[in-house]
Coordinates of C-alpha atoms in Angstrom, one line a residue:
M1376 CA 290.2 19.4 159.4
K1377 CA 287.2 20.9 161.2
I1378 CA 284.7 18.5 162.9
S1379 CA 281.3 19.8 163.9
P1380 CA 280.0 19.2 167.5
G1381 CA 277.3 16.9 166.1
K1382 CA 279.9 14.6 164.6
I1383 CA 281.9 14.5 167.8
I1384 CA 278.8 13.6 169.8
T1385 CA 278.0 10.9 167.2
L1386 CA 281.5 9.5 167.4
I1387 CA 281.5 9.5 171.2
S1388 CA 278.0 8.0 171.4
G1389 CA 279.0 5.4 168.8
K1390 CA 282.1 4.5 170.9
I1391 CA 280.0 4.3 174.1
A1392 CA 277.4 2.2 172.3
K1393 CA 280.1 -0.3 171.2
N1394 CA 281.5 -0.5 174.7
I1395 CA 278.2 -0.9 176.6
G1396 CA 276.4 -2.8 173.8
M1397 CA 273.2 -1.9 172.0
H1398 CA 269.8 -2.9 173.4
S1399 CA 266.6 -3.9 171.6
V1400 CA 263.3 -2.6 172.8
R1401 CA 260.0 -4.3 171.7
Y1402 CA 256.4 -3.6 172.5
F1403 CA 253.8 -6.2 171.7
F1404 CA 250.1 -5.1 171.5
T1405 CA 247.5 -7.8 171.1
A1406 CA 243.8 -7.3 170.7
S1407 CA 241.4 -10.2 170.4
S1408 CA 237.8 -11.2 170.4
E1409 CA 236.1 -14.4 171.4
V1410 CA 239.3 -16.0 172.7
T1411 CA 238.5 -18.1 175.8
N1412 CA 240.4 -17.3 179.0
F1413 CA 242.4 -14.6 177.3
P1414 CA 242.1 -10.8 177.9
E1415 CA 240.7 -8.7 175.1
F1416 CA 243.9 -6.6 175.1
V1417 CA 247.4 -7.3 176.3
A1418 CA 250.5 -5.0 176.1
V1419 CA 254.0 -6.3 176.9
G1420 CA 257.2 -4.3 176.9
M1421 CA 260.5 -6.1 176.4
V1422 CA 264.2 -5.1 176.5
D1423 CA 266.7 -7.6 175.2
D1424 CA 264.2 -10.5 175.4
F1425 CA 263.4 -9.7 179.0
Q1426 CA 259.8 -8.7 179.8
I1427 CA 259.9 -5.4 181.6
E1428 CA 256.2 -4.4 181.8
Y1429 CA 252.8 -5.9 181.4
Y1430 CA 249.2 -4.7 181.1
D1431 CA 246.0 -6.5 180.2
S1432 CA 242.3 -5.5 179.9
N1433 CA 241.3 -7.8 182.9
T1434 CA 243.7 -6.2 185.5
K1435 CA 243.6 -2.7 183.9
R1436 CA 247.0 -2.0 185.5
A1437 CA 250.5 -1.6 184.0
E1438 CA 253.1 -3.2 186.2
P1439 CA 256.8 -3.8 186.2
K1440 CA 258.1 -7.3 185.6
Q1441 CA 261.8 -6.9 186.5
D1442 CA 263.2 -5.9 189.9
W1443 CA 265.5 -3.4 188.2
M1444 CA 262.5 -1.8 186.5
K1445 CA 260.7 -1.4 189.9
K1446 CA 263.9 0.1 191.3
V1447 CA 264.4 2.6 188.4
T1448 CA 260.8 3.8 188.7
E1449 CA 260.4 3.8 192.5
D1450 CA 261.1 7.5 192.9
K1451 CA 258.7 8.4 190.0
A1452 CA 255.4 8.0 191.8
D1453 CA 253.2 8.6 188.8
Y1454 CA 255.2 6.5 186.3
W1455 CA 253.0 3.4 186.5
E1456 CA 249.8 5.4 186.5
W1457 CA 251.0 7.1 183.3
E1458 CA 251.9 3.7 181.8
T1459 CA 248.4 2.4 182.7
Q1460 CA 246.7 5.4 181.1
R1461 CA 248.8 4.9 178.0
A1462 CA 247.9 1.2 177.8
V1463 CA 244.2 2.1 178.3
Y1464 CA 244.5 4.5 175.4
Y1465 CA 246.0 1.8 173.2
Q1466 CA 243.3 -0.7 174.4
Q1467 CA 240.6 1.7 173.2
L1468 CA 242.4 2.3 169.9
F1469 CA 242.9 -1.4 169.3
K1470 CA 239.3 -2.1 170.0
V1471 CA 238.3 0.3 167.2
D1472 CA 241.0 -1.2 164.9
L1473 CA 239.8 -4.8 165.7
D1474 CA 236.1 -3.8 165.0
N1475 CA 237.2 -2.2 161.7
F1476 CA 239.3 -5.2 160.6
K1477 CA 236.4 -7.5 161.4
R1478 CA 234.1 -5.4 159.3
R1479 CA 236.6 -5.3 156.4
F1480 CA 237.0 -9.0 156.5
N1481 CA 233.3 -9.6 156.9
Q1482 CA 233.8 -11.4 160.2
T1483 CA 230.6 -11.5 162.3
G1484 CA 231.8 -14.0 164.9
G1485 CA 234.6 -16.4 165.9
L1486 CA 238.1 -15.8 167.0
F1487 CA 239.8 -12.7 165.6
M1488 CA 243.1 -11.3 166.7
I1489 CA 245.5 -8.5 165.7
Q1490 CA 249.0 -8.0 167.0
F1491 CA 251.2 -5.0 166.5
I1492 CA 254.9 -5.4 167.3
L1493 CA 256.9 -2.2 167.6
K1494 CA 260.6 -2.8 167.8
K1495 CA 263.7 -0.6 167.9
D1496 CA 267.0 -2.6 167.5
S1497 CA 269.2 0.1 166.0
D1498 CA 268.6 3.5 164.4
R1499 CA 265.5 2.3 162.7
G1500 CA 262.1 1.3 164.2
T1501 CA 259.8 -1.4 162.7
L1502 CA 256.1 -1.8 163.1
L1503 CA 254.8 -5.3 162.3
L1504 CA 251.1 -6.1 162.0
L1505 CA 249.7 -9.6 162.2
L1506 CA 246.1 -10.6 161.6
L1507 CA 244.3 -13.8 162.5
G1508 CA 240.7 -14.7 161.9
P1509 CA 238.5 -17.8 161.5
H1510 CA 238.8 -17.8 157.7
M1511 CA 242.3 -16.5 157.4
R1512 CA 245.7 -18.2 157.6
G1513 CA 247.1 -15.1 159.1
G1514 CA 248.6 -12.1 157.4
A1515 CA 251.5 -9.8 158.1
A1516 CA 252.7 -6.4 157.1
C1517 CA 256.0 -4.8 158.0
F1518 CA 256.7 -1.1 158.1
S1519 CA 260.1 0.3 158.7

């Protein structure tokens, strides 16, 4: 029986994954308007339910939240600058999305919030969208 190199790599990586365990990665992006004492935009990165990074529109800086994350990135001087730039991009994108959602739902004022959850637990990724507004009970959509 002939086995292709791709299958060997898959078998090896599957065996390694079983031995070291699989990890889940989630990113939470929240944009809001008119929420007292809460930033207009927050991005949080998580690995296996541990927060690894954080950014908000008040501090305008991405930062590590775990010592091991600081250590892994300490020799990559521009890593956190890149993460900050990426978060600023998402902040701008979410501001446009928030304004569009408010217009679509005819919201001229009051609390309005959208949250995207991007998660990767296995071979598939999932994007979850949550909406919350003054005249809404909340809505959700899930894309895999």
